[in-house]
CSV table of C-alpha atoms in Angstrom, one decimal:
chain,number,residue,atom,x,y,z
A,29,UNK,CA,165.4,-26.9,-167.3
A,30,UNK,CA,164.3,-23.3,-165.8
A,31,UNK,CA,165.7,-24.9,-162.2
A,32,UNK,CA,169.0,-25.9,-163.5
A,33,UNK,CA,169.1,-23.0,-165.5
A,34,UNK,CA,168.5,-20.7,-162.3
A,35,UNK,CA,171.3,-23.0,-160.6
A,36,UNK,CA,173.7,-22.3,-163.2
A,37,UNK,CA,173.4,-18.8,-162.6
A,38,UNK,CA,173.6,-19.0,-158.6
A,39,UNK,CA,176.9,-21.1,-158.7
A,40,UNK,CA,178.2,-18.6,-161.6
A,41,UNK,CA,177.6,-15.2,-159.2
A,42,UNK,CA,178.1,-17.3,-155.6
A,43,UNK,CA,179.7,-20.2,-155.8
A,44,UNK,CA,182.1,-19.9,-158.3
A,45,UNK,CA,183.1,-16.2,-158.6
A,46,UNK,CA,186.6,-16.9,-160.2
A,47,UNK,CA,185.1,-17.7,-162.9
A,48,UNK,CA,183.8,-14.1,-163.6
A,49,UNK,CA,187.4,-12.9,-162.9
A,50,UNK,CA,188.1,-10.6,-165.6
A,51,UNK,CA,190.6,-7.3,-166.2
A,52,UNK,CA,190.0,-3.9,-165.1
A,53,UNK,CA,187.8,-1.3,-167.2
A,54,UNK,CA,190.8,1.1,-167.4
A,55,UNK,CA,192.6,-2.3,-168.4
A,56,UNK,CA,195.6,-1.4,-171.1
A,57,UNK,CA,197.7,-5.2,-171.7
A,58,UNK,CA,200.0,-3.6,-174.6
A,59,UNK,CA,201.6,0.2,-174.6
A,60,UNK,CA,204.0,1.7,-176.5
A,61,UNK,CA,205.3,5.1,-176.4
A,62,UNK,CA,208.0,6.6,-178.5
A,63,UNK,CA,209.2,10.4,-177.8
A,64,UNK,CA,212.0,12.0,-179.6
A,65,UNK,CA,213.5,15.4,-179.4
A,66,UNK,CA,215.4,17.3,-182.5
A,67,UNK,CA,217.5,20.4,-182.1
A,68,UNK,CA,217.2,21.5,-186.2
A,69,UNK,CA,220.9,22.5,-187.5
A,70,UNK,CA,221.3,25.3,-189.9
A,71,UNK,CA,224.0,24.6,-192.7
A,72,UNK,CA,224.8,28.6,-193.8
A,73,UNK,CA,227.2,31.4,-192.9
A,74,UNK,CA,224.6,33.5,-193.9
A,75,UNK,CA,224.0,36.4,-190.5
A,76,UNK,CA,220.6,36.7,-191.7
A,77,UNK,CA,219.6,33.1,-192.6
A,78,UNK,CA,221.1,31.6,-189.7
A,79,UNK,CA,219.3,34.2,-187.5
A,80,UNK,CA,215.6,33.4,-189.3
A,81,UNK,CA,216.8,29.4,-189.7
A,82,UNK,CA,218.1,28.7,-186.3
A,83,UNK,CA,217.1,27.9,-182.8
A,84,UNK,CA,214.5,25.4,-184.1
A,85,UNK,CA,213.4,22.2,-182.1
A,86,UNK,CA,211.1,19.7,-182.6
A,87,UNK,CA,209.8,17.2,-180.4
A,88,UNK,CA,206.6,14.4,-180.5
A,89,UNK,CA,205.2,11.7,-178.6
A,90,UNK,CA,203.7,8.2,-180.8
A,91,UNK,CA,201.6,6.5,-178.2
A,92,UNK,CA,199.9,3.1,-179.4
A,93,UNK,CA,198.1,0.8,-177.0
A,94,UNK,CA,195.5,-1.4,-176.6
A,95,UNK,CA,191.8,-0.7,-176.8
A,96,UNK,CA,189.0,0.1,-173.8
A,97,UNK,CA,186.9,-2.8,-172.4
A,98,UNK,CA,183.4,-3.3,-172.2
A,99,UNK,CA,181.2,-5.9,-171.4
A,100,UNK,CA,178.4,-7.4,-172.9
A,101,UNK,CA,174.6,-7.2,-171.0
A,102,UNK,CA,171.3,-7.4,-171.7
A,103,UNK,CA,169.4,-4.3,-170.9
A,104,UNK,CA,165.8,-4.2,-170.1
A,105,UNK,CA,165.7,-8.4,-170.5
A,106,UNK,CA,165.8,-10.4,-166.8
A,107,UNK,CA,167.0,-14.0,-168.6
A,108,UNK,CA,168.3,-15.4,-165.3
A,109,UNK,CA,164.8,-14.4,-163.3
A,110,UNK,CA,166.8,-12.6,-160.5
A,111,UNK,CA,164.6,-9.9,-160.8
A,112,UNK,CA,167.2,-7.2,-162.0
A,113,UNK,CA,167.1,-6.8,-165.8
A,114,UNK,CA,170.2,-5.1,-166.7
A,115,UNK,CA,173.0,-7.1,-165.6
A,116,UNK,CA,172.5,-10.0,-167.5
A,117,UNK,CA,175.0,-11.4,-170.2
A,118,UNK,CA,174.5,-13.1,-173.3
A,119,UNK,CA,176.1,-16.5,-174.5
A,120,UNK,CA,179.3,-17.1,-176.5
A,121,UNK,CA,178.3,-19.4,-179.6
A,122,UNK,CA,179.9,-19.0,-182.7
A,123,UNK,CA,183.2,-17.1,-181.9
A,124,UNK,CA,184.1,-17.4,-185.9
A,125,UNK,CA,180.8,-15.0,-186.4
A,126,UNK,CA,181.0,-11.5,-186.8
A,127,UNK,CA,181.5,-9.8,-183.7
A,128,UNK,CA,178.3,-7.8,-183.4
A,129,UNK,CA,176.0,-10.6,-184.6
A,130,UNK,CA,173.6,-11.8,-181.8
A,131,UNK,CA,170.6,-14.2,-182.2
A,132,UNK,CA,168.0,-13.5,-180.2
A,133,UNK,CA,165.4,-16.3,-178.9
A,134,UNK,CA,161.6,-16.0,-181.0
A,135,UNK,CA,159.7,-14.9,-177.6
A,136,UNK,CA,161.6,-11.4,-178.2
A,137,UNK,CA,161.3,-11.3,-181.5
A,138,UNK,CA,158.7,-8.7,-183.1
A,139,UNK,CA,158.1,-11.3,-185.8
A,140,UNK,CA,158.2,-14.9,-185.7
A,141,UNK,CA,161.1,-16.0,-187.2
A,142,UNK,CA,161.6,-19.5,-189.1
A,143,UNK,CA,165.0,-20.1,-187.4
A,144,UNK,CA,164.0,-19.9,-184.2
A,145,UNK,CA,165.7,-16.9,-183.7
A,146,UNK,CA,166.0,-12.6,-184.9
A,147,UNK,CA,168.5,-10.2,-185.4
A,148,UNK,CA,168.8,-7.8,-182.6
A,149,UNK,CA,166.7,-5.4,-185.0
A,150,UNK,CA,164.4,-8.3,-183.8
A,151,UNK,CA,163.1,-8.5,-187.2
A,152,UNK,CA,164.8,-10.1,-189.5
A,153,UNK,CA,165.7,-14.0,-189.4
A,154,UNK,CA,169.5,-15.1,-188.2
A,155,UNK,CA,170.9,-18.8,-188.1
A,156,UNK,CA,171.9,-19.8,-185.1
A,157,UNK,CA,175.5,-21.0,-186.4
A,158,UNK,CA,175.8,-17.2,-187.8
A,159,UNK,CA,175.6,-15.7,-184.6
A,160,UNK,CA,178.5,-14.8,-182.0
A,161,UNK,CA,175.9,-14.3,-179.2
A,162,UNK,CA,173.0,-15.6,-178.2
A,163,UNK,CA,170.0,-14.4,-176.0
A,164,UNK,CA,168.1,-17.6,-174.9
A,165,UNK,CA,166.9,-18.5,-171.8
A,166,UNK,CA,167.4,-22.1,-172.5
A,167,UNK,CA,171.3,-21.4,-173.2
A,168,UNK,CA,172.4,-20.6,-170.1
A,169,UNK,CA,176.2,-21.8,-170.2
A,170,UNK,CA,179.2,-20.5,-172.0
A,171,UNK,CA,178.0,-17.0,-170.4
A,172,UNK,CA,179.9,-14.1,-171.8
A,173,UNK,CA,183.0,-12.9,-169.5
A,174,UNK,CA,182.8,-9.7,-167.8
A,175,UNK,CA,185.1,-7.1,-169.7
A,176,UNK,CA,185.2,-9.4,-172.6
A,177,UNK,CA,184.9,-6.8,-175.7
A,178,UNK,CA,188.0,-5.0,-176.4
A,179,UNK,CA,187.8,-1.3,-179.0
A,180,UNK,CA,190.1,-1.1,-181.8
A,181,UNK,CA,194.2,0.0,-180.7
A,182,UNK,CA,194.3,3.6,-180.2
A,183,UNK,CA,196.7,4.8,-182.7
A,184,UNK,CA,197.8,8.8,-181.6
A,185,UNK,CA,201.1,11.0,-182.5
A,186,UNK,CA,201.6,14.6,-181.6
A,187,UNK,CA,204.3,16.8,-182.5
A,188,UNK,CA,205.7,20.0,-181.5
A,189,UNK,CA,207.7,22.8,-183.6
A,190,UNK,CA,209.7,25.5,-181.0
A,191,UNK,CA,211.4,28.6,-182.3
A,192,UNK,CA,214.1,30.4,-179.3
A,193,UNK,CA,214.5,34.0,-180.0
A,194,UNK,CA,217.4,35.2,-177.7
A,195,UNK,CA,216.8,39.0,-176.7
A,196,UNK,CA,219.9,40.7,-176.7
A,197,UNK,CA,219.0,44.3,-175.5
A,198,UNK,CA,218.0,43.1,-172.2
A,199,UNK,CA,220.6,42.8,-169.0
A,200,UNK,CA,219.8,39.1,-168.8
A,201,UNK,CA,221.6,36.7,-171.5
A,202,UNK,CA,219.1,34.1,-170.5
A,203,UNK,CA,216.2,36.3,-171.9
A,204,UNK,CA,214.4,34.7,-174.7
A,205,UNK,CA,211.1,34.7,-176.6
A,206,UNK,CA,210.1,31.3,-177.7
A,207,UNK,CA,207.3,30.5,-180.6
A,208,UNK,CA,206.0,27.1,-179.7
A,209,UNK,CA,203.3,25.5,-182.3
A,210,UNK,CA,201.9,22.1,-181.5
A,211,UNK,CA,200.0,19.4,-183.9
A,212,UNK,CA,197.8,16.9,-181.9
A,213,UNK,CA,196.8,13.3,-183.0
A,214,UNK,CA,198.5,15.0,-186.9
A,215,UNK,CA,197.1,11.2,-188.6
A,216,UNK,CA,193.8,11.9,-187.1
A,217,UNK,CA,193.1,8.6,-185.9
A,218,UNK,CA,190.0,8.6,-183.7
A,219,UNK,CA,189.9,7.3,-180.0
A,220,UNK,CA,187.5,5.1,-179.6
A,221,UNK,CA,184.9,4.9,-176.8
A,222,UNK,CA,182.0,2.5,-175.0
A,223,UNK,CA,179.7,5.2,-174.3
A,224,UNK,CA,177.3,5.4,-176.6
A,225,UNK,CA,175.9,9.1,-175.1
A,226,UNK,CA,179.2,10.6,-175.7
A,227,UNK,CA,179.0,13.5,-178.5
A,228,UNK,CA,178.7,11.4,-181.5
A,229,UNK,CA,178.5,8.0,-179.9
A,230,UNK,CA,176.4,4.9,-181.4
A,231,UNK,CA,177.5,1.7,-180.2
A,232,UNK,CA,177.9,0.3,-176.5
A,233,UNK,CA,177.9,-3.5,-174.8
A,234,UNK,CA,173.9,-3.9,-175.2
A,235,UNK,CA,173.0,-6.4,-177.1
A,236,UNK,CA,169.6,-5.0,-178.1
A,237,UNK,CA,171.5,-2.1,-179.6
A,238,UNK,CA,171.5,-2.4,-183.5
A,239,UNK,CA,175.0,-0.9,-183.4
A,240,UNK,CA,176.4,-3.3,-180.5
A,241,UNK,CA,180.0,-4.2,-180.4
A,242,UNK,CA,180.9,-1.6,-182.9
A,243,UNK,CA,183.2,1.1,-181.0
A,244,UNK,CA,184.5,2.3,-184.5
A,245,UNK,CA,181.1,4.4,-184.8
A,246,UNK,CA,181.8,5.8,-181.3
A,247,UNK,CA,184.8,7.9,-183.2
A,248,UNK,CA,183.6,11.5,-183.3
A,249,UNK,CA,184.4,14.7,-182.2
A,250,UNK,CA,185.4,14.7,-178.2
A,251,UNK,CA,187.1,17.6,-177.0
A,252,UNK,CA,187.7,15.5,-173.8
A,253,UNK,CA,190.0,13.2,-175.2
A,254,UNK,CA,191.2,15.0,-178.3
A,255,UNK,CA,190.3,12.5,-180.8
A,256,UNK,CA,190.3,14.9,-183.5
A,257,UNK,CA,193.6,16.6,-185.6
A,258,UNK,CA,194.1,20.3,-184.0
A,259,UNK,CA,196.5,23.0,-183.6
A,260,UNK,CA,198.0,25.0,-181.5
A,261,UNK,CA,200.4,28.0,-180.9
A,262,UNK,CA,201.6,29.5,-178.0
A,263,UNK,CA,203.8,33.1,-177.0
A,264,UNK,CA,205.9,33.0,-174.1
A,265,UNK,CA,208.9,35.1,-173.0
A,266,UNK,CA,211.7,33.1,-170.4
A,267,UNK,CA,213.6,35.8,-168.5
């Protein structure tokens, strides 16, 4: 059993590499962008009016696209016996199951369980039927993919309000003060991450992590990629 298992595993990384053959980490399968761009008309004959009302534009950007990747791994559990335990993957078994359930094989288990196999909280009991992934060293086909766990679609639109000002006391008629106020990500829909040590970060591809396979609580403040609603005005003078 261990030998065949140990073969398995040899053909998988040497012999048969095409079937680890997976996308890119910066892999994106489905994007959309819309942009528009809206000179705002005034409807007076009012001097006044039309001077506070006019020379408004607006302009935004609606990106959608598919979620990051991520694989799944076992970290700090050598189940192949190649002497590296980090690298490892779990097997598929129950695709139906939630997506972050994993049963985990009684010799990890802090208590015994009656099933045969834990939770990764490695307490409490889990059918093996109820599980999507499995950690048992007697299981060693239908290994997990590389790249195989996709994040919920990023979901972002930003919009931008632009006031011209034309300068008339100046000897250039191209002279202008523009008022420019921008609105990032105005739903507020977070961006989703994989790295569980980012600022507000829980959930990552480990399978001994109680929050695996759950991006959704990897949503919190990043100033890096903006996944939170904020403003912005800017002051700038074209001559």
């Amino acid at each position: 059993s261990g030998g065949s298992s140990r073969t398995s595993d040899l053909l998988s990384l040497f012999g048969g590499r095409r079937a680890d053959r997976s996308v890119a980490t910066y892999d994106v399968p489905h994007a959309a962008n819309v942009t528009f761009l809206y000179d705002i008309p005034t409807f007076t004959d009012n001097r006044i009016v039309h001077a506070i009302t006019s020379g408004f534009t607006m302009s935004g950007i609606w990106r959608i696209q598919s979620g990051a990747v991520d694989s799944a791994y076992l970290n700090g559990f050598d189940i192949n016996g190649d002497g590296v335990a980090t690298n490892d993957r779990p097997a598929l078994n129950n695709p139906s199951a939630p997506r972050n359930s994993v049963a985990i094989f009684n010799g990890l288990c802090d208590v015994e369980s009656p099933t045969g196999y834990c939770k990764n909280d490695f307490v409490t009991p889990i059918a093996l039927n109820d599980a999507r992934f499995v950690v048992d060293p007697s299981i060693r086909t239908g290994i997990v993919g590389r790249n195989t766990l996709r994040a919920p679609t990023l979901n972002r639109f930003d919009v931008s309000l632009t006031k011209a000002i034309k300068i008339p006391f100046t000897r250039w008629e191209s002279d202008k003060f523009e008022i420019r106020v921008d609105f990032f990500n105005v739903f507020n829909h977070p961006i989703f991450t994989w790295d569980a040590a980012t600022v507000g970060g829980n959930s990552d591809g480990d399978v001994f992590n109680t929050f695996f396979n759950q991006p959704e609580l990897n949503g919190g403040p990043n100033t890096t990629l903006r996944s939170f609603r904020s403003g912005r005005i800017q002051l700038r003078y074209s001559f």
